[in-house]
Amino acid sequence: MLIGIVGKPSSGKSTFLNAACRTAAKVGAYPFTTIDPNPGTAYVKIDCLCQEFELTCNPKNSICREGIRLIPVDMLDVAGLVPDAHLGRGRGNQFLDDLRRADAFIHVVDASGSLDAEGREVEPGSWDPRQDVEFLEREINMWLVQILQRDWRRLSRRAETEKLKISALLGEKLSGLQITEPTIKTAIRDAELKTDKPTAWSDEALERFVQKIRKRAKPMVIAANKIDRLQASNHLEALRQLTDEVVIPCSAVGEFALRNLSEKGIISYQPGASKFTILQPDALGETEQNQLRRLQDEILDKYGSTGVQQVLNTIVFDILQLIPVYPVEDAGKLTDHDGNILPDVYLVPQGTTARQLAYKIHTDLGETFIHALDARTKKRLAENYELKANDVIRIVAAGATH
Ligand SMILES: Nc1nc2c(ncn2[C@@H]2O[C@H](COP(=O)(O)OP(=O)(O)OP(=O)(O)O)[C@@H](O)[C@H]2O)c(=O)[nH]1
Ligand SMILES: [Mg+2]
C-alpha cells in the first residue's frame, strides 16, 4: 500500500514524512525544497491480538510494542504543487506520476495561513487555506485529465469503430493508476456521459468524469498542518465547512519533536497519544521544557494528539476501510512454521474472502486452497467466507498449509 503526500510548497509535507517515518528528508522554509520524491515507511496502529490471547507474539511483517501492533505502510513525499501546475507552472505536475500507484493521498495544508499560493511567506493568518484545498483538487484532476487525454482520440475512436466498451478500454488504460472498470462505470454514470459516443465527450465532460474517479480511486484526507501556530484554529472550522473530505488538525513539527525525544529516551511517548512523560528532566533545557509544556497545553490537550498518527489511521481504517487479519499455520499455537506466534498481520479490503487471502499470501496457496480454519473456533471456513477484522486464519491447501 502506498500513501502519497501532496500539497503546496512549504506546507510541511517533508516534515510530515519525517515525523511519521523517521526519515531525514530535507526540510526548508522556502518553496521547492523537495524536488526528487522522498520515500518512507509509516505505521498504522491497532491493538495486537497478543493481548486477547495473553501470549507474547513474535511479529515478522509488523512490530508489536506493549500490545500495540504497528503495521507498515509505504509513503511518498513529492514536490509542491502550485496553481496551474498542469500548464507547467512551478515544478509542473509530471512528478505526480510517481504517485500513480498511490491508494490515497494526504493533502498537507498550512492551516495557519502564512503562505501564499506558491508557498511564499505572507502575514500569518492572512492567507485563506480554503483556496489551497480547491486548487489542489483541481490540479490533481487536471493531472488525471492529462493522462487520459494523451491518447483519448485514438481510444474513443477505437471504442466506436470496433464497438468495444469504453469502460473496458479505460479500465485497461488506467489500471496502472489502480483504477478499475467498476469505478469507471460508476464515474461514467455519475458524470452523465453517453457510453456509445465517447468521441463526443468534451474536455469539460472529461474533467467531470475524472473528478468522480479521483474521489473513489485516490481518496484524500486533509492534514490541517501547523496547528501549533496561533492563527490556525480560526481556519480549521472554515476548512471543515468547505469540504466533505476529512480534515484533521495536525502539527508535523510537534510530532517530529516528540518522537525525537522519545527515541533518545528523554520522554516516554507513543505516536498518537494525548500525553507524554518526561523521563530525564535534566536532559532538557529551559526552552525545550517550555516548548514541551506548550505542546501539551496547546496541541495535545486541545486536539487530543498531534494528528499525524490519526491521519494515517483514518486513511487506512476509515477511508480505505481495510481490516487486519492474522494468517497462521498452526491454528492451535497461532504460529508460522518456525514457531513464531501471530507472526503476520495483513490489511485487506472489507469483503475479502478466505481464498483471496490465500492468494495474497502466495499464488500457490490460492490455487491449491482447500478450506480455511478459524483459529478461535476451529471451525472450517469455505473459500467464499468473508473475513472479519482480527480474524486469525489457517489456510489449508493441497500440499501446503498456512
Ligand atoms: N510551525 C510549524 N511549522 C512547520 C510544521 N510543519 C512544517 N513546518 C515548517 O514549514 C517549513 C516547510 O516545511 P517542509 O516540510 O520543508 O515543507 P514541504 O511541504 O515539504 O515544502 P516543499 O518541499 O518545498 O514543497 C519548514 O520551515 C518547517 O519547519 C508544523 O507543523 N508547524
Ligand atoms: Mg518537501
XYZ file of C-alpha atoms and ligand atoms in Angstrom:
435
model
C 0.000 0.000 0.000
C 1.186 3.467 -0.858
C 0.062 6.805 0.560
C 1.115 9.954 -1.313
C 1.784 13.273 0.443
C 0.717 16.266 -1.644
C 0.242 19.991 -1.084
C 1.606 23.389 -1.997
C 5.280 24.235 -1.400
C 6.340 24.664 2.249
C 3.073 23.357 3.697
C 5.082 20.790 5.679
C 4.947 17.639 3.510
C 8.522 16.552 4.151
C 8.195 17.373 7.846
C 5.081 15.176 7.945
C 7.010 12.346 6.263
C 9.940 12.731 8.662
C 7.616 12.751 11.679
C 5.658 9.702 10.507
C 8.533 7.667 9.066
C 11.598 8.879 10.991
C 13.224 9.744 7.671
C 15.669 12.611 7.155
C 14.136 14.275 4.104
C 15.338 17.835 3.631
C 13.034 20.458 5.164
C 13.241 24.189 4.435
C 11.290 27.403 4.914
C 11.430 28.163 1.182
C 9.386 26.737 -1.716
C 10.527 23.642 -3.627
C 12.879 22.267 -1.013
C 11.811 18.855 -2.278
C 12.419 18.097 -5.928
C 13.002 14.339 -6.092
C 10.429 12.282 -4.197
C 11.229 11.075 -0.674
C 10.038 7.589 0.258
C 9.337 6.430 3.795
C 7.609 3.768 5.846
C 5.000 4.794 8.380
C 2.981 2.572 10.699
C -0.705 2.320 11.438
C -1.625 1.184 14.943
C -4.068 -1.454 16.159
C -4.469 -3.385 19.407
C -2.447 -6.565 18.901
C -4.220 -9.886 19.406
C -1.427 -10.963 21.745
C -3.450 -9.088 24.405
C -6.633 -11.096 23.778
C -4.787 -14.425 23.654
C -2.459 -13.462 26.515
C 0.597 -14.543 24.559
C 3.936 -13.000 23.758
C 3.969 -12.581 19.989
C 6.889 -12.714 17.535
C 5.907 -10.303 14.768
C 7.555 -10.728 11.371
C 5.868 -8.373 8.906
C 4.977 -5.789 11.566
C 6.047 -4.654 15.037
C 4.418 -5.080 18.445
C 5.091 -2.567 21.173
C 3.422 -3.077 24.534
C 0.419 -4.775 22.981
C 0.087 -2.291 20.116
C 0.680 -3.756 16.651
C 2.322 -1.374 14.216
C 1.682 -2.243 10.574
C 3.928 -0.705 7.887
C 2.567 1.422 5.055
C 4.670 2.999 2.304
C 4.637 6.750 1.904
C 5.958 9.100 -0.736
C 6.529 12.827 -0.273
C 6.738 14.765 -3.530
C 7.483 18.313 -4.735
C 4.967 21.091 -4.050
C 2.087 21.796 -6.432
C 1.120 25.334 -7.376
C -1.979 26.620 -9.216
C -1.721 25.843 -12.941
C 0.962 23.227 -12.365
C -0.753 21.300 -15.172
C 0.285 24.121 -17.513
C 3.860 23.746 -16.363
C 3.955 26.313 -13.539
C 6.291 25.680 -10.605
C 7.598 22.155 -10.944
C 4.684 21.177 -13.177
C 2.643 18.085 -12.330
C 4.614 15.336 -14.072
C 6.181 14.306 -10.787
C 2.733 13.145 -9.665
C 3.290 10.163 -11.968
C 5.336 8.756 -9.083
C 2.003 8.588 -7.237
C 0.126 6.584 -9.888
C 0.186 3.537 -7.619
C -0.984 5.501 -4.571
C -4.074 4.182 -2.791
C -4.771 7.511 -1.102
C -3.384 10.997 -0.648
C -2.661 13.125 2.385
C -3.131 16.768 1.487
C -0.893 18.767 3.826
C -2.339 22.268 4.156
C -0.763 25.206 6.006
C -3.751 25.848 8.256
C -2.020 28.873 9.806
C -2.498 30.778 6.537
C 1.077 32.052 6.478
C 1.970 31.128 2.883
C 0.573 32.323 -0.430
C -0.488 30.008 -3.248
C 3.129 29.433 -4.245
C 4.399 28.741 -0.730
C 5.950 32.170 -0.126
C 5.641 33.611 3.369
C 2.916 36.204 3.936
C 1.455 37.886 7.041
C 0.490 34.958 9.339
C -3.235 34.263 9.122
C -3.740 36.402 6.036
C -3.986 33.548 3.507
C -7.222 31.585 3.420
C -6.258 27.878 3.317
C -9.625 27.008 1.754
C -8.136 28.206 -1.519
C -5.419 25.560 -1.197
C -7.980 22.771 -0.937
C -9.796 23.997 -4.024
C -6.783 24.486 -6.238
C -5.090 21.254 -5.232
C -8.133 19.151 -6.046
C -8.276 20.856 -9.411
C -4.595 20.191 -10.102
C -4.955 16.516 -9.215
C -7.973 16.358 -11.537
C -6.003 18.026 -14.321
C -3.141 15.585 -13.848
C -5.598 12.725 -14.394
C -7.249 14.532 -17.311
C -3.872 14.927 -18.995
C -3.091 11.236 -18.580
C -6.450 10.450 -20.181
C -6.051 12.956 -22.955
C -2.701 11.529 -24.048
C -4.429 9.059 -26.377
C -8.086 9.884 -25.900
C -8.823 10.424 -29.608
C -7.427 7.027 -30.556
C -9.105 5.287 -27.631
C -12.536 6.833 -28.092
C -12.491 6.182 -31.854
C -11.475 2.594 -31.308
C -14.364 2.095 -28.893
C -16.806 3.342 -31.525
C -15.378 1.685 -34.650
C -14.677 -1.677 -33.011
C -17.827 -1.497 -30.891
C -15.838 -2.005 -27.683
C -16.943 -0.852 -24.275
C -15.274 2.440 -23.392
C -15.254 1.382 -19.731
C -13.238 -1.729 -20.606
C -10.725 0.210 -22.704
C -10.362 2.811 -19.970
C -10.023 0.066 -17.376
C -7.014 -1.257 -19.306
C -5.520 2.170 -19.765
C -5.951 3.258 -16.167
C -5.073 0.005 -14.402
C -1.622 1.416 -13.528
C -3.413 4.128 -11.591
C -5.259 1.494 -9.534
C -8.493 2.498 -11.260
C -10.758 -0.441 -12.005
C -13.582 -0.923 -14.508
C -16.378 -0.822 -11.886
C -15.064 2.558 -10.678
C -15.007 3.788 -14.269
C -18.557 2.607 -14.922
C -19.835 4.356 -11.813
C -17.978 7.543 -12.762
C -19.406 7.488 -16.300
C -22.886 7.154 -14.840
C -22.382 9.835 -12.179
C -20.945 12.246 -14.749
C -23.963 11.520 -17.007
C -21.879 10.637 -20.058
C -23.014 8.667 -23.098
C -21.132 5.379 -23.338
C -21.889 4.872 -27.036
C -20.373 8.181 -28.180
C -17.106 8.774 -26.284
C -15.642 10.779 -29.209
C -18.238 13.418 -28.380
C -17.138 13.838 -24.749
C -15.999 17.436 -24.305
C -12.941 18.494 -22.265
C -15.342 19.707 -19.618
C -17.085 16.314 -19.605
C -13.746 14.524 -19.236
C -12.963 16.739 -16.275
C -16.310 15.936 -14.653
C -15.704 12.245 -15.212
C -12.187 12.397 -13.768
C -13.383 14.227 -10.684
C -15.732 11.345 -9.906
C -12.925 8.849 -10.463
C -10.474 10.736 -8.267
C -12.764 10.725 -5.266
C -13.032 6.951 -5.412
C -9.607 5.900 -6.626
C -7.443 8.481 -4.847
C -9.358 9.401 -1.693
C -7.838 12.234 0.270
C -7.513 13.264 3.901
C -6.647 16.853 4.710
C -3.911 17.333 7.308
C -4.566 20.863 8.590
C -0.913 21.368 9.500
C 0.944 23.934 11.618
C -1.881 23.856 14.151
C 0.754 24.851 16.721
C 0.635 28.362 15.255
C -1.812 30.840 16.725
C -3.749 31.619 13.574
C -4.517 28.012 12.692
C -7.537 27.304 14.873
C -9.516 30.103 13.176
C -9.118 28.452 9.814
C -9.873 24.935 10.960
C -13.644 25.263 11.154
C -13.775 27.059 7.809
C -11.830 24.221 6.198
C -14.195 21.678 7.693
C -17.213 23.538 6.333
C -15.760 23.863 2.867
C -15.025 20.257 2.058
C -16.528 16.833 2.520
C -13.029 15.376 2.915
C -11.963 14.511 6.474
C -9.952 17.395 7.975
C -7.548 16.515 10.800
C -5.694 19.188 12.789
C -2.030 18.383 12.767
C 1.393 19.533 13.946
C 4.053 17.701 11.990
C 6.752 19.658 13.788
C 5.263 18.739 17.188
C 5.144 15.038 16.320
C 8.687 15.168 14.993
C 9.961 16.695 18.249
C 8.099 14.196 20.431
C 9.372 11.177 18.500
C 12.907 12.534 18.611
C 12.880 12.979 22.367
C 11.209 9.641 22.850
C 13.847 7.848 20.757
C 16.562 9.436 22.873
C 14.824 8.134 25.990
C 14.245 11.647 27.321
C 10.462 11.312 27.275
C 8.119 8.374 27.011
C 5.657 8.892 24.150
C 3.560 6.649 21.904
C 2.710 8.123 18.481
C -0.917 9.207 18.511
C -1.057 9.595 22.294
C -2.550 12.601 24.073
C 0.283 12.816 26.586
C 3.919 12.057 27.238
C 6.004 11.592 30.361
C 9.316 13.301 30.929
C 11.854 10.647 31.960
C 15.029 12.728 32.069
C 14.174 16.331 33.039
C 17.883 17.167 33.388
C 18.433 16.467 29.679
C 16.054 19.303 28.756
C 16.999 22.970 28.659
C 14.565 25.654 29.775
C 13.457 26.451 26.215
C 12.781 22.793 25.487
C 10.819 22.425 28.701
C 8.682 25.418 27.739
C 8.154 24.041 24.245
C 7.034 20.727 25.653
C 4.646 22.447 28.036
C 3.138 24.401 25.131
C 2.881 21.231 23.082
C 0.911 19.596 25.883
C -1.380 22.583 26.539
C -1.930 23.925 23.050
C -1.920 20.783 20.936
C -2.322 17.547 22.857
C -4.870 18.840 25.390
C -6.733 20.884 22.801
C -6.833 18.467 19.854
C -6.202 15.094 21.516
C -2.965 14.364 19.629
C -0.529 15.899 17.149
C -2.733 14.454 14.398
C -0.008 12.659 12.416
C -0.930 9.144 13.561
C -4.610 9.981 13.329
C -4.240 10.980 9.676
C -2.653 7.604 8.877
C -5.148 5.515 10.821
C -8.077 7.457 9.357
C -6.912 6.777 5.813
C -6.302 3.079 6.314
C -9.222 2.146 8.551
C -11.958 4.748 7.884
C -11.408 5.827 4.295
C -9.914 2.716 2.679
C -11.786 0.569 5.210
C -9.077 -2.055 5.410
C -9.314 -4.714 8.094
C -6.464 -6.545 9.852
C -6.331 -10.347 9.636
C -3.706 -12.707 11.047
C -2.787 -15.771 8.968
C -1.168 -18.643 10.924
C -0.049 -22.144 10.027
C -0.833 -23.778 13.343
C -4.342 -22.868 14.489
C -3.702 -24.227 17.995
C -0.451 -22.457 18.761
C -1.173 -19.494 16.432
C 2.274 -19.841 14.879
C 4.005 -19.986 11.496
C 6.179 -22.979 10.521
C 9.073 -21.562 12.535
C 7.005 -21.330 15.696
C 6.596 -17.542 15.620
C 3.405 -16.533 17.425
C 0.990 -14.296 15.468
C 3.807 -13.514 13.005
C 1.958 -11.567 10.338
C -0.940 -9.229 10.042
C -2.404 -8.379 6.633
C -4.505 -5.344 5.832
C -7.236 -6.403 3.405
C -10.313 -4.687 1.959
C -13.661 -5.471 3.583
C -15.304 -8.303 1.697
C -12.013 -10.152 1.076
C -12.653 -13.897 1.083
C -10.585 -16.649 2.683
C -9.383 -17.742 -0.746
C -8.422 -14.202 -1.764
C -6.348 -14.010 1.412
C -4.642 -17.256 0.405
C -3.779 -15.712 -2.978
C -2.424 -12.637 -1.231
C -0.098 -14.762 0.881
C 1.083 -16.853 -2.064
C -0.332 -17.641 -5.507
C 0.245 -21.381 -4.913
C -1.727 -21.239 -1.701
C -4.632 -19.611 -3.526
C -4.544 -22.116 -6.373
C -4.409 -25.205 -4.173
C -6.765 -23.818 -1.496
C -8.981 -26.461 0.120
C -10.541 -24.633 3.045
C -9.664 -22.271 5.858
C -9.914 -22.648 9.599
C -10.947 -20.078 12.171
C -8.256 -20.353 14.842
C -10.623 -19.174 17.590
C -13.487 -21.581 16.971
C -11.526 -24.223 14.968
C -14.458 -24.190 12.540
C -13.940 -24.776 8.829
C -14.461 -21.812 6.579
C -15.389 -22.078 2.910
C -13.426 -20.329 0.189
C -16.027 -17.548 -0.105
C -16.057 -16.812 3.643
C -15.729 -13.045 4.064
C -13.004 -12.208 6.532
C -13.778 -10.149 9.621
C -11.467 -7.706 11.360
C -8.964 -9.529 13.605
C -9.736 -12.990 12.241
C -6.945 -15.495 12.872
C -6.983 -17.828 9.906
C -5.256 -21.018 8.922
C -5.342 -21.812 5.219
C -5.426 -25.489 4.350
C -4.225 -26.205 0.838
C -3.274 -29.299 -1.179
C 0.376 -29.996 -0.443
C 0.879 -26.826 1.554
C -0.647 -25.326 4.646
C -0.584 -21.887 6.108
N 5.032 25.741 12.977
C 5.111 24.677 12.178
N 5.975 24.691 11.160
C 6.028 23.590 10.358
C 5.214 22.447 10.574
N 5.496 21.536 9.619
C 6.447 22.087 8.837
N 6.778 23.324 9.280
C 7.788 24.238 8.710
O 7.382 24.616 7.394
C 8.542 24.774 6.573
C 8.418 23.904 5.321
O 8.468 22.558 5.707
P 8.752 21.383 4.674
O 8.465 20.114 5.388
O 10.077 21.537 4.027
O 7.598 21.689 3.616
P 7.310 20.963 2.221
O 5.838 20.965 2.053
O 7.995 19.646 2.163
O 7.958 22.002 1.210
P 8.485 21.769 -0.313
O 9.333 20.531 -0.336
O 9.254 22.994 -0.582
O 7.258 21.647 -1.145
C 9.746 24.412 7.415
O 10.304 25.599 7.930
C 9.136 23.584 8.536
O 9.886 23.634 9.732
C 4.336 22.456 11.696
O 3.585 21.522 11.995
N 4.313 23.607 12.445
Mg 9.364 18.908 0.874
